[in-house]
PDB file of C-alpha atoms and ligand atoms in Angstrom:
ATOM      1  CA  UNK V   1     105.476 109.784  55.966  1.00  0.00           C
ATOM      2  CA  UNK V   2     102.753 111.629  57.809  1.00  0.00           C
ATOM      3  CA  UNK V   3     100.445 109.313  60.346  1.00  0.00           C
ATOM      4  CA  UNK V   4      96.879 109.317  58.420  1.00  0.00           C
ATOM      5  CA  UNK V   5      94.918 110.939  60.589  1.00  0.00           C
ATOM      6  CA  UNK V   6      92.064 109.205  62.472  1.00  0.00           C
ATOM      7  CA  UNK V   7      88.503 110.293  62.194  1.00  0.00           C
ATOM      8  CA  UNK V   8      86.891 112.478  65.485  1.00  0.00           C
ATOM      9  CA  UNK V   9      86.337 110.389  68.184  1.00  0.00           C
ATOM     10  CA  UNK V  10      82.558 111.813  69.358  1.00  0.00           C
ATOM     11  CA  UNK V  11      79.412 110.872  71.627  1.00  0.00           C
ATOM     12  CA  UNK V  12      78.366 108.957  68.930  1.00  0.00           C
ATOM     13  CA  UNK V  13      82.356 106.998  69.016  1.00  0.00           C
ATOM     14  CA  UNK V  14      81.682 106.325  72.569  1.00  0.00           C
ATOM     15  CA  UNK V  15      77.858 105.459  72.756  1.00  0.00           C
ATOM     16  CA  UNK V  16      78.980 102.526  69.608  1.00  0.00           C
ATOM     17  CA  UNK V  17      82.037 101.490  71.915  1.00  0.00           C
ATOM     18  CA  UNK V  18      79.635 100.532  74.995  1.00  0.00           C
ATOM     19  CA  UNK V  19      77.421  98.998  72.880  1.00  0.00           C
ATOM     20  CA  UNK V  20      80.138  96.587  71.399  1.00  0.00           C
ATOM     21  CA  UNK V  21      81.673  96.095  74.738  1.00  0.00           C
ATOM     22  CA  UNK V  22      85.073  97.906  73.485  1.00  0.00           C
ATOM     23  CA  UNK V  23      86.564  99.634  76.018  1.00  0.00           C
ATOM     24  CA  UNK V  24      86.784 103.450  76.753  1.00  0.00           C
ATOM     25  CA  UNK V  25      90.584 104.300  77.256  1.00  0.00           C
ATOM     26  CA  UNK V  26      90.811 107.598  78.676  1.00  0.00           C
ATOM     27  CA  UNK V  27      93.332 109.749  80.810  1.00  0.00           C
ATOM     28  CA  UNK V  28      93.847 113.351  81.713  1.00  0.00           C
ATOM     29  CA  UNK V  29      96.553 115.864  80.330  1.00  0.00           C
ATOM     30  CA  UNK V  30      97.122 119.199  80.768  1.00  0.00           C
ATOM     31  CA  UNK V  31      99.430 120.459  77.772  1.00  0.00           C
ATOM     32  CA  UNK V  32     100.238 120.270  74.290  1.00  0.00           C
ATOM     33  CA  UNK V  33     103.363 117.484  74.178  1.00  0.00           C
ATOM     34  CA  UNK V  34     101.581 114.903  76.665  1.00  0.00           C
ATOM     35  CA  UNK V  35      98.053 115.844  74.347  1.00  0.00           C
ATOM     36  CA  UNK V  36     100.253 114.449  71.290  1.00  0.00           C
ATOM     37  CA  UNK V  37     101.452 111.522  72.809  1.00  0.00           C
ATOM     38  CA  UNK V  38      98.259 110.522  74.004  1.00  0.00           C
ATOM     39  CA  UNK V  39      96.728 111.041  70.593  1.00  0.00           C
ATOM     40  CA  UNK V  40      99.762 109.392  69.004  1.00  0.00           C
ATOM     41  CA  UNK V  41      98.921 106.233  71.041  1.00  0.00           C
ATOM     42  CA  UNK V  42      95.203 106.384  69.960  1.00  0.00           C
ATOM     43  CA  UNK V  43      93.735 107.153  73.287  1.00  0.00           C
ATOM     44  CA  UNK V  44      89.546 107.337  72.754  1.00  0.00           C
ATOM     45  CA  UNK V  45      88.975 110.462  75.330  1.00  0.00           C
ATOM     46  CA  UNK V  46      91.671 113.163  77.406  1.00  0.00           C
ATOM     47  CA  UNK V  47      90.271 114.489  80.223  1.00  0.00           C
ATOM     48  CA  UNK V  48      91.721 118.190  81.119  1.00  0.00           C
ATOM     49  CA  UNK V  49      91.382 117.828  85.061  1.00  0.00           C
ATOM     50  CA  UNK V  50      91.403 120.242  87.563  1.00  0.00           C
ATOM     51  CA  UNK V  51      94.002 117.763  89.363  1.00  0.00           C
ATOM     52  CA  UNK V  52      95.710 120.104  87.028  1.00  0.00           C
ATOM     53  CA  UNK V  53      95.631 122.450  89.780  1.00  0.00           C
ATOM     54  CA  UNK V  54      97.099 119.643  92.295  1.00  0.00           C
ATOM     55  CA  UNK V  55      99.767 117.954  89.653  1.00  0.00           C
ATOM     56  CA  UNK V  56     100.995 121.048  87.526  1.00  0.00           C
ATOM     57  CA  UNK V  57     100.715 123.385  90.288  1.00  0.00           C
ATOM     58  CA  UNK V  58     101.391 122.200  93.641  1.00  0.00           C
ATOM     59  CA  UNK V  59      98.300 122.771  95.544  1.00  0.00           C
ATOM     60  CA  UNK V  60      97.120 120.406  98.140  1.00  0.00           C
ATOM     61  CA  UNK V  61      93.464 120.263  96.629  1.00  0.00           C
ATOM     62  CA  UNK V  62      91.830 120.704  93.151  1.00  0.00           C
ATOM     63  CA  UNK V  63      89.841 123.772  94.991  1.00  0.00           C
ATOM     64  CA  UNK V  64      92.720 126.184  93.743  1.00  0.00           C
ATOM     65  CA  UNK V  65      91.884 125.330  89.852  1.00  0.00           C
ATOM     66  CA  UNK V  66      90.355 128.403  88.339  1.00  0.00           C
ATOM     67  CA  UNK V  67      88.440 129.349  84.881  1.00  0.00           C
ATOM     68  CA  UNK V  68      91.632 131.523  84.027  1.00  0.00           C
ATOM     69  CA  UNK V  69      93.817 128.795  84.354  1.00  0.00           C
ATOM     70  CA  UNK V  70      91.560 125.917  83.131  1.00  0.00           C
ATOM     71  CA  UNK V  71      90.321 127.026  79.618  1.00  0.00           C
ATOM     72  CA  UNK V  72      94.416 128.171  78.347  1.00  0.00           C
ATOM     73  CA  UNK V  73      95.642 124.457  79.245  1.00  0.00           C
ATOM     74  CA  UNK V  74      92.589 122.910  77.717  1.00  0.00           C
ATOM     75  CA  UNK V  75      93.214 124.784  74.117  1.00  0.00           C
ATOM     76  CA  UNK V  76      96.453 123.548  74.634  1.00  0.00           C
ATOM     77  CA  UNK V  77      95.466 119.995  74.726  1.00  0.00           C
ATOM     78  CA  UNK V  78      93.292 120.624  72.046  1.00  0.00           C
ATOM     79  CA  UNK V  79      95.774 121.732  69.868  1.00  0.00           C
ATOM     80  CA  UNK V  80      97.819 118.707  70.712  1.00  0.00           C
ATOM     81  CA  UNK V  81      94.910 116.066  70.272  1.00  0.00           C
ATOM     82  CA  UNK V  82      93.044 117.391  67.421  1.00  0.00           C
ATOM     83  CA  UNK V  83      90.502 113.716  67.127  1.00  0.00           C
ATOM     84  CA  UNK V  84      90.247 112.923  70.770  1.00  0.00           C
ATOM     85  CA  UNK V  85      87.633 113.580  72.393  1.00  0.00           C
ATOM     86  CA  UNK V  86      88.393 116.118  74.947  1.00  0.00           C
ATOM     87  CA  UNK V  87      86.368 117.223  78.282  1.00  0.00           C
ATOM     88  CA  UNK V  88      86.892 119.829  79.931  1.00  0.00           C
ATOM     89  CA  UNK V  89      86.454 120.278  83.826  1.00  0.00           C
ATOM     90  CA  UNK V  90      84.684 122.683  85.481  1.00  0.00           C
ATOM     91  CA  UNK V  91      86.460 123.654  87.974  1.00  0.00           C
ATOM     92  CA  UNK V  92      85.185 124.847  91.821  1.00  0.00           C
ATOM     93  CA  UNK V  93      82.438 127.464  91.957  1.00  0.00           C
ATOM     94  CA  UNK V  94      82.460 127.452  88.454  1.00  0.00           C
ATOM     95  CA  UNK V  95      79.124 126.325  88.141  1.00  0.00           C
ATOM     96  CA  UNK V  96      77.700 126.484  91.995  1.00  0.00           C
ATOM     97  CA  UNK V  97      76.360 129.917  91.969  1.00  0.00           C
ATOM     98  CA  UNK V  98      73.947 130.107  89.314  1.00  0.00           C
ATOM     99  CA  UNK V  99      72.624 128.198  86.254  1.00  0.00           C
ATOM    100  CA  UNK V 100      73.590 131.600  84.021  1.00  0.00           C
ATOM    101  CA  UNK V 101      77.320 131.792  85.421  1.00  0.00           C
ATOM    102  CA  UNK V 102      77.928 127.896  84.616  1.00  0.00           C
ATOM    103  CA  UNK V 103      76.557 128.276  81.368  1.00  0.00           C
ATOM    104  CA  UNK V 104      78.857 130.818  80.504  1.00  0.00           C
ATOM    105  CA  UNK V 105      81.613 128.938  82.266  1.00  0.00           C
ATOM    106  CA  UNK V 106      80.865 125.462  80.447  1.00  0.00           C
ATOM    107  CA  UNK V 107      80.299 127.551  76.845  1.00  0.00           C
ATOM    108  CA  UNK V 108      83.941 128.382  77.494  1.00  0.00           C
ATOM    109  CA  UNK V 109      85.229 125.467  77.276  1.00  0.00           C
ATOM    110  CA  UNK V 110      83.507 124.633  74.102  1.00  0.00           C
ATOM    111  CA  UNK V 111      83.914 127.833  72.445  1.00  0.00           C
ATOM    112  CA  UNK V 112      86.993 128.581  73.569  1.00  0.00           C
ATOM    113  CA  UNK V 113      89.000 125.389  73.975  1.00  0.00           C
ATOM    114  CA  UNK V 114      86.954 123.702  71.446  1.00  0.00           C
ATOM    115  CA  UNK V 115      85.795 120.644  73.841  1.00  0.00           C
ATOM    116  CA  UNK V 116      83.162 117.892  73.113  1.00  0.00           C
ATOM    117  CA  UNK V 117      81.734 118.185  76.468  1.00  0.00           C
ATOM    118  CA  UNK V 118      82.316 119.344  80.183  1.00  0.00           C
ATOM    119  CA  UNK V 119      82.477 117.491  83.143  1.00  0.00           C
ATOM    120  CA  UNK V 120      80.750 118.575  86.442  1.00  0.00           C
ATOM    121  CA  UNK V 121      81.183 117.242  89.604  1.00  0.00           C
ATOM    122  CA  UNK V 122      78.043 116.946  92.099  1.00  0.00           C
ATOM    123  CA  UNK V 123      75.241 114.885  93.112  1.00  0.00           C
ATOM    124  CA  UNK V 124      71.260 114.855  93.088  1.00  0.00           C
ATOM    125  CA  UNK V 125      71.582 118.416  93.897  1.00  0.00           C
ATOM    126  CA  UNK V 126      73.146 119.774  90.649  1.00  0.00           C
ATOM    127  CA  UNK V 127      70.159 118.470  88.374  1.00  0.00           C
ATOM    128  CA  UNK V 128      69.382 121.549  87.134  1.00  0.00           C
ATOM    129  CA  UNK V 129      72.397 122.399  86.287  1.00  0.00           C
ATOM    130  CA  UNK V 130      72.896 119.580  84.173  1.00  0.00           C
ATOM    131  CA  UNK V 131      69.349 120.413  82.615  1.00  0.00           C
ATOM    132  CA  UNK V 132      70.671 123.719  81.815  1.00  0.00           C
ATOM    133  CA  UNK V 133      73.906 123.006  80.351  1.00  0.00           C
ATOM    134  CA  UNK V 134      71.812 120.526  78.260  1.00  0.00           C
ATOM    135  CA  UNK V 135      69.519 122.628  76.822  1.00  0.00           C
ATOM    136  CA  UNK V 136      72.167 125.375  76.197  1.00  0.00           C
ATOM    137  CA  UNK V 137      73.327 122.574  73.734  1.00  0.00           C
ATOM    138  CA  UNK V 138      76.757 121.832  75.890  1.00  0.00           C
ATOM    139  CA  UNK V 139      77.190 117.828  77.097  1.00  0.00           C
ATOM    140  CA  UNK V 140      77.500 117.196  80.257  1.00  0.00           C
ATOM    141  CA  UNK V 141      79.237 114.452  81.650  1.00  0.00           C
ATOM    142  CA  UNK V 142      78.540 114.115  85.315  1.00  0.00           C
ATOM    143  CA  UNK V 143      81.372 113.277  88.261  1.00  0.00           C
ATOM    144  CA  UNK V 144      79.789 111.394  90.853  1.00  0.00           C
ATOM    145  CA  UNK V 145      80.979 109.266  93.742  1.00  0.00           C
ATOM    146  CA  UNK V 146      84.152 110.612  95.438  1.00  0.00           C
ATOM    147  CA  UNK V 147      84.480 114.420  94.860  1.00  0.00           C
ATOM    148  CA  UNK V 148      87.134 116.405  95.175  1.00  0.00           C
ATOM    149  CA  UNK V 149      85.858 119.214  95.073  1.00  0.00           C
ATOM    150  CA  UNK V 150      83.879 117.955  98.466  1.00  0.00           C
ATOM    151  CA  UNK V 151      86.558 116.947 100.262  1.00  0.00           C
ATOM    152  CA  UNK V 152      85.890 119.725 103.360  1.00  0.00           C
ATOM    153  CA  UNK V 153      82.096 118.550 102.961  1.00  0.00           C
ATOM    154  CA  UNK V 154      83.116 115.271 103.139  1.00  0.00           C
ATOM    155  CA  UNK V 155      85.765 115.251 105.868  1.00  0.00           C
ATOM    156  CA  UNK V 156      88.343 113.665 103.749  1.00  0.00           C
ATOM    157  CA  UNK V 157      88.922 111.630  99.947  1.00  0.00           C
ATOM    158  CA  UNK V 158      87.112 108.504 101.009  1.00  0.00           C
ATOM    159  CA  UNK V 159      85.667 105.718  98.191  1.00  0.00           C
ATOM    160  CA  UNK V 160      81.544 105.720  98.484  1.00  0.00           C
ATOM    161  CA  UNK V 161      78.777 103.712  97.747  1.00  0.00           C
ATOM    162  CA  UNK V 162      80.593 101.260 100.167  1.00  0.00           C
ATOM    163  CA  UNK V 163      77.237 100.143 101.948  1.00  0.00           C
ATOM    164  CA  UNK V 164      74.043  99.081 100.358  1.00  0.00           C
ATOM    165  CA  UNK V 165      72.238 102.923 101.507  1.00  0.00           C
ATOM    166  CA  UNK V 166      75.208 104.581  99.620  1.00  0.00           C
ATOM    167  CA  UNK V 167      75.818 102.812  97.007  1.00  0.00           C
ATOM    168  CA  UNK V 168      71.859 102.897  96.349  1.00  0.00           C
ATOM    169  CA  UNK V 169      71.938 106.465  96.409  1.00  0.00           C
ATOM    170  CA  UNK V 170      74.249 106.354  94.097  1.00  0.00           C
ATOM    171  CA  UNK V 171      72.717 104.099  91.469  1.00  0.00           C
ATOM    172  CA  UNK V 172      69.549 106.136  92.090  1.00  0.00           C
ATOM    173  CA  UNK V 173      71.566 109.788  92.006  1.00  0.00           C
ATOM    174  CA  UNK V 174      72.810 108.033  88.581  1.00  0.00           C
ATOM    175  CA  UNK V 175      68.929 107.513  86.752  1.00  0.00           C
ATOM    176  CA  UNK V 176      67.826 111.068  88.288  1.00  0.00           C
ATOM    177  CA  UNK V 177      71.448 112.824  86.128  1.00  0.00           C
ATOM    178  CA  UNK V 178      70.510 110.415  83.169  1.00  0.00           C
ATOM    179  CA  UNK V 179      66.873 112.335  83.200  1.00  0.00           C
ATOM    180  CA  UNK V 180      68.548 115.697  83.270  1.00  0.00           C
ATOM    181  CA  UNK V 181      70.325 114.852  80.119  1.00  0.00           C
ATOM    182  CA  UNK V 182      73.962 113.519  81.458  1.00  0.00           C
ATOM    183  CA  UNK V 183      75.816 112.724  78.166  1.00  0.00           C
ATOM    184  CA  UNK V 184      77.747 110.586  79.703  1.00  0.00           C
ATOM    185  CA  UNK V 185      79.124 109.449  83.816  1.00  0.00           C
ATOM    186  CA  UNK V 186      82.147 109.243  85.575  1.00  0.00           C
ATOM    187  CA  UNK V 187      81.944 107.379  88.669  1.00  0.00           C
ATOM    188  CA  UNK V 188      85.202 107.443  91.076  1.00  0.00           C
ATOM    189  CA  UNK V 189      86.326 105.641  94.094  1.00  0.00           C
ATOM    190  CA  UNK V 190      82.604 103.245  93.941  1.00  0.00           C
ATOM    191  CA  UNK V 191      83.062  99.600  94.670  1.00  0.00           C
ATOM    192  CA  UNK V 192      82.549  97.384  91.586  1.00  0.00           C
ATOM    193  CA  UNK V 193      79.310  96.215  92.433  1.00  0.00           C
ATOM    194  CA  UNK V 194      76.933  99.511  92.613  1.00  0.00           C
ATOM    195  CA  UNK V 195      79.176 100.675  89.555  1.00  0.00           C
ATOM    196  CA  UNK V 196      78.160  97.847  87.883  1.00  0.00           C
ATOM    197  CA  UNK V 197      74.639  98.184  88.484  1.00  0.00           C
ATOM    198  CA  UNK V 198      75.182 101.492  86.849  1.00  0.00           C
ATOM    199  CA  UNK V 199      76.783 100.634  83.773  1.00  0.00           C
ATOM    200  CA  UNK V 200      74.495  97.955  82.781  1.00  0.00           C
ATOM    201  CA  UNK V 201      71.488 100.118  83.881  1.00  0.00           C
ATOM    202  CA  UNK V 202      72.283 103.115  81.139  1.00  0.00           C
ATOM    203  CA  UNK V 203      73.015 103.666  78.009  1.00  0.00           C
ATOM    204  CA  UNK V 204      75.425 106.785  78.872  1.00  0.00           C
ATOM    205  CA  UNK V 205      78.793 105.674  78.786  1.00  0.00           C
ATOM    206  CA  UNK V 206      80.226 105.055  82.453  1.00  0.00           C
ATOM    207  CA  UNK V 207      83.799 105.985  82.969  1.00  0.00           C
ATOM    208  CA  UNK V 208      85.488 104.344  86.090  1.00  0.00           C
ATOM    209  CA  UNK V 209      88.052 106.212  87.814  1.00  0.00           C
ATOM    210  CA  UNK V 210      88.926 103.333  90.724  1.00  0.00           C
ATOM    211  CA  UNK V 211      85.170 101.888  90.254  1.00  0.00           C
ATOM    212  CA  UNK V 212      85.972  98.132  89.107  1.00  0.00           C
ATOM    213  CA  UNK V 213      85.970  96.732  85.896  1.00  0.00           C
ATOM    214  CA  UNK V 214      82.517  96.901  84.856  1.00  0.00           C
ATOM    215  CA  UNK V 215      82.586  99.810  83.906  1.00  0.00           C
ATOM    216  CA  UNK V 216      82.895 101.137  80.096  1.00  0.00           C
ATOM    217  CA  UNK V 217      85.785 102.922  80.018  1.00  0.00           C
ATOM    218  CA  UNK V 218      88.593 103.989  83.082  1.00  0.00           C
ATOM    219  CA  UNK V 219      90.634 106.723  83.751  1.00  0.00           C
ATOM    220  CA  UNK V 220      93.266 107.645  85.939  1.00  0.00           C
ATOM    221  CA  UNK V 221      95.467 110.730  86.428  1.00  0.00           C
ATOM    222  CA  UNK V 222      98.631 110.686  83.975  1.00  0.00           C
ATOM    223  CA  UNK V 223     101.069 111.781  86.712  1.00  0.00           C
ATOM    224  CA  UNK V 224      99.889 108.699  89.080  1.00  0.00           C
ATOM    225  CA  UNK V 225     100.075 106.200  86.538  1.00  0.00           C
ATOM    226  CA  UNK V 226     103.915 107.259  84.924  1.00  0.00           C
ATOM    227  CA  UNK V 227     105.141 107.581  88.351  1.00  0.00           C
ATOM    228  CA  UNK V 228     105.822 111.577  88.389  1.00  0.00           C
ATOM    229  CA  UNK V 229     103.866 112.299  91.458  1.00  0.00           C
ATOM    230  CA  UNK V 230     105.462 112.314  94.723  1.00  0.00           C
ATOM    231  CA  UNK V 231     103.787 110.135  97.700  1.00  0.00           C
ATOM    232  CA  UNK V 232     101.580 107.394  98.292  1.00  0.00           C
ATOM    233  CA  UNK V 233      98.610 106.832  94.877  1.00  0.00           C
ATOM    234  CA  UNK V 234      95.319 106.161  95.573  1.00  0.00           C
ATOM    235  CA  UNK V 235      94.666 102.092  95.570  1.00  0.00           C
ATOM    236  CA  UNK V 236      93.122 101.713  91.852  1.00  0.00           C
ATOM    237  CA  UNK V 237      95.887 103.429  90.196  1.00  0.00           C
ATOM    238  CA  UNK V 238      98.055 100.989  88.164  1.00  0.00           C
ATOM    239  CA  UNK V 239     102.053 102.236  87.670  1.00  0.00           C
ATOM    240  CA  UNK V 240     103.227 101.974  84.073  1.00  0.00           C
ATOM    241  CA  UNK V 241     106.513 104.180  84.652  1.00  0.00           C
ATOM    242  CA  UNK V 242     109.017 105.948  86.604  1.00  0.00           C
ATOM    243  CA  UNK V 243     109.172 109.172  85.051  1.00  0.00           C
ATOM    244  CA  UNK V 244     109.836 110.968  88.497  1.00  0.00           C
ATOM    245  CA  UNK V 245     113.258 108.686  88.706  1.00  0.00           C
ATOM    246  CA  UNK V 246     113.874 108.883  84.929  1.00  0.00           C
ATOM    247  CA  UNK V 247     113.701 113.342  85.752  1.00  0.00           C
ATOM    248  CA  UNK V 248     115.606 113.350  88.587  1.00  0.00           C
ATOM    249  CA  UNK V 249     118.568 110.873  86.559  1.00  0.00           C
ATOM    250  CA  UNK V 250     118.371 113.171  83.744  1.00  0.00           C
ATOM    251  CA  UNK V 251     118.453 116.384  85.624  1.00  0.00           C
ATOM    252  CA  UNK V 252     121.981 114.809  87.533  1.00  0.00           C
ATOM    253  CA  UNK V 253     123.494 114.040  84.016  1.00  0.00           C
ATOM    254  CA  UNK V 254     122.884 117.299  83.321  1.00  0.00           C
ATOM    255  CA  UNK V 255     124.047 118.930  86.360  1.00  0.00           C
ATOM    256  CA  UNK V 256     127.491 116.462  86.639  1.00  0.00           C
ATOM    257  CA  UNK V 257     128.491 117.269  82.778  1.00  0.00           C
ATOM    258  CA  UNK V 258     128.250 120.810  83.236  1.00  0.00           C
ATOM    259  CA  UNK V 259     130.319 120.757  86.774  1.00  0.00           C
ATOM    260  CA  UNK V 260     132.444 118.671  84.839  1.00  0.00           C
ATOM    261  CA  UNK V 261     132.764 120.297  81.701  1.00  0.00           C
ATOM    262  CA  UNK V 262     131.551 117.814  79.967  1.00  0.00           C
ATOM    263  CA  UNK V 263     129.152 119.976  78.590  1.00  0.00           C
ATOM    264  CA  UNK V 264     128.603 121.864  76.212  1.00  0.00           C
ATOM    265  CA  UNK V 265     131.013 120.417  74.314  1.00  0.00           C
ATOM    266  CA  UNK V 266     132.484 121.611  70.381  1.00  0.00           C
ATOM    267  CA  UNK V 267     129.148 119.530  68.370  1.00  0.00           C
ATOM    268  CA  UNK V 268     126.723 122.117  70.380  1.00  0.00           C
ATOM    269  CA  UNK V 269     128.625 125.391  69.411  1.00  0.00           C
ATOM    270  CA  UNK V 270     127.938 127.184  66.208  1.00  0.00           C
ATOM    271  CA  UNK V 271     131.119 127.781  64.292  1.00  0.00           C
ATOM    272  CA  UNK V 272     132.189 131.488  63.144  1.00  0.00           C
ATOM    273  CA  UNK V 273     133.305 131.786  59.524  1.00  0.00           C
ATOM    274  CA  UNK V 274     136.573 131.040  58.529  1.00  0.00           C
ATOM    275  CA  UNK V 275     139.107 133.659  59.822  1.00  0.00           C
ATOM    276  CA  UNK V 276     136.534 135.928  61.033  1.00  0.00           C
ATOM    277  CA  UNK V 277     137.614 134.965  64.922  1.00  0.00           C
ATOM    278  CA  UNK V 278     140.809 136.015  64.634  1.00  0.00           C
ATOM    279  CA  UNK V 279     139.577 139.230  63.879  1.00  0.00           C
ATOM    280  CA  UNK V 280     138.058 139.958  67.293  1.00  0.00           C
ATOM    281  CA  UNK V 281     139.182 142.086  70.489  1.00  0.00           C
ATOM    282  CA  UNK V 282     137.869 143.024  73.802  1.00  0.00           C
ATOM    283  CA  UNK V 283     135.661 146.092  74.014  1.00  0.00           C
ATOM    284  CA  UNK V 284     137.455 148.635  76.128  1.00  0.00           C
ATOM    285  CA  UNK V 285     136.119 149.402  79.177  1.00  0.00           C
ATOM    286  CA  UNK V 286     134.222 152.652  79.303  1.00  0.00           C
ATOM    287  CA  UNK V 287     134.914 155.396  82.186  1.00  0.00           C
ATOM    288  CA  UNK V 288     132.868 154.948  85.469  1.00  0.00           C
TER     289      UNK V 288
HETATM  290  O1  LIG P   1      90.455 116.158  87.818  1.00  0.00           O
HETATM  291  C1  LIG P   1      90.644 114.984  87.463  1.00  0.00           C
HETATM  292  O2  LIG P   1      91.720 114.613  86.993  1.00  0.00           O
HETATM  293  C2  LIG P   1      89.545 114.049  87.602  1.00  0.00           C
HETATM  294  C3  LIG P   1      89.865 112.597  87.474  1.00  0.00           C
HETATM  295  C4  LIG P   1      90.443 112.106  88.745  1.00  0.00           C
HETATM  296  C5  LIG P   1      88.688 111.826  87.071  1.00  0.00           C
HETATM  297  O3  LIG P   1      88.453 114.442  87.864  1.00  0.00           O
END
């Protein structure tokens, strides 16, 4: 029998779910399959990161994601997750250059990959930005504390808001993208107690990506937390698998049957009709 659909998880979903202290559940994917588990399991919201660009494609920052690339794997996700709420992320210089090229951009990834919002990484200095996007109709949550996409800026992936000047800039930075019209924030690598300050300061919902547990919903990249990626995981992520090992077993089995000739074996040919293989010959070879 066919799983009764659920009804569209929207701002409106999330807004309720802070309010009644339910939490936020929320991770990124970044094609159709893992978009249908994730929706199978109930998940509230998918995030379609640019650590696509990192995770799917090898690169050593989330610089390399690009518009091109972005919006095809977000429809993807779409189609996989039809009721979750989906963001999409705007990925590096995407939305830098001018308020009339990240319009575009963001309108992209609602028109085109049929999002509920956009996420936008920055601080004070992206405010009208955010007031643009809003009043071109297109939510807007806002990425704030560690940034990837300021990792040259910043010398390095390192957790902020670590001393009371920071993490004040923070909570202020925080009010000033609330003003702008912020649908919603993501706060990442903050210690619990400015994030906390946050959450219980705003109505917006607060996502926590390795902010604490105050927050009002977390997420975490899907590849950290089912053990495909390779190397150390930043501190807050939480293993629930071993996918990588699970790949790498699978992908022996595979290998050692064939070498074997274990595989394929007579239940994966397709059979000819009776008598009709006997009637078969070599072609003859034709004349160099
Ligand atoms: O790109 C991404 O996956 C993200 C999460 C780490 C929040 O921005």
């Amino acid at each position: 029998m066919a799983m009764a659909q659920r009804e569209k998880i929207t701002l409106a979903t999330l807004r309720a779910r802070k309010k009644s202290r339910i939490p936020i559940t929320m991770l990124t994917a970044y094609d159709f399959p893992t978009a249908q588990i994730e929706e199978a399991a109930g998940i509230d919201c998918i995030l379609v990161g640019d650590s696509a660009a990192q995770v799917v494609l090898g690169h050593s920052s989330t610089l390399q994601a690009t518009m091109d690339f972005m919006i095809p794997i977000t429809a993807a996700v779409r189609r996989g997750a039809p009721t979750a709420f989906l963001l999409g992320d705007m990925p590096y210089l995407s939305f830098h250059v001018n308020t009339e090229e990240a319009i575009r951009n963001a309108g992209r990834f609602m028109a085109e990959a049929n999002c509920d919002c956009v996420k936008v990484e920055g601080d004070a200095r992206i405010v009208d930005t955010i007031r643009a996007l809003t009043a071109a109709t297109i939510p807007v949550m806002v990425h704030m504390g560690l940034r990837p996409q300021a990792v040259h800026q910043a010398g390095g992936y390192r957790a902020q808001g670590r001393d009371a000047k920071s993490g004040q800039r923070l909570i202020d930075e925080a009010r000033r993208m609330e003003d702008a019209g912020a649908c919603a924030l993501l706060l990442e690598a903050v210690p619990p107690e400015p994030a906390r300050i946050i959450a219980e300061s705003t109505d917006l919902p607060v996502i926590g990506c390795g902010a604490g547990p105050y927050c009002d919903g977390h997420v975490v990249v899907l590849h950290d937390m089912l053990g495909l990626t390779a190397g150390p995981l930043p501190k807050f992520v939480k293993r629930y698998g071993d996918i990588r090992d699970q790949m790498a077993a699978a992908v022996r089995a595979y290998l050692a049957d064939m070498v074997d000739r274990r595989y394929p074996a007579a239940e994966h040919c397709y059979q000819m009709e009776p008598g009709e293989a006997a009637k078969l010959h070599p072609a003859p070879r034709s004349n160099p």
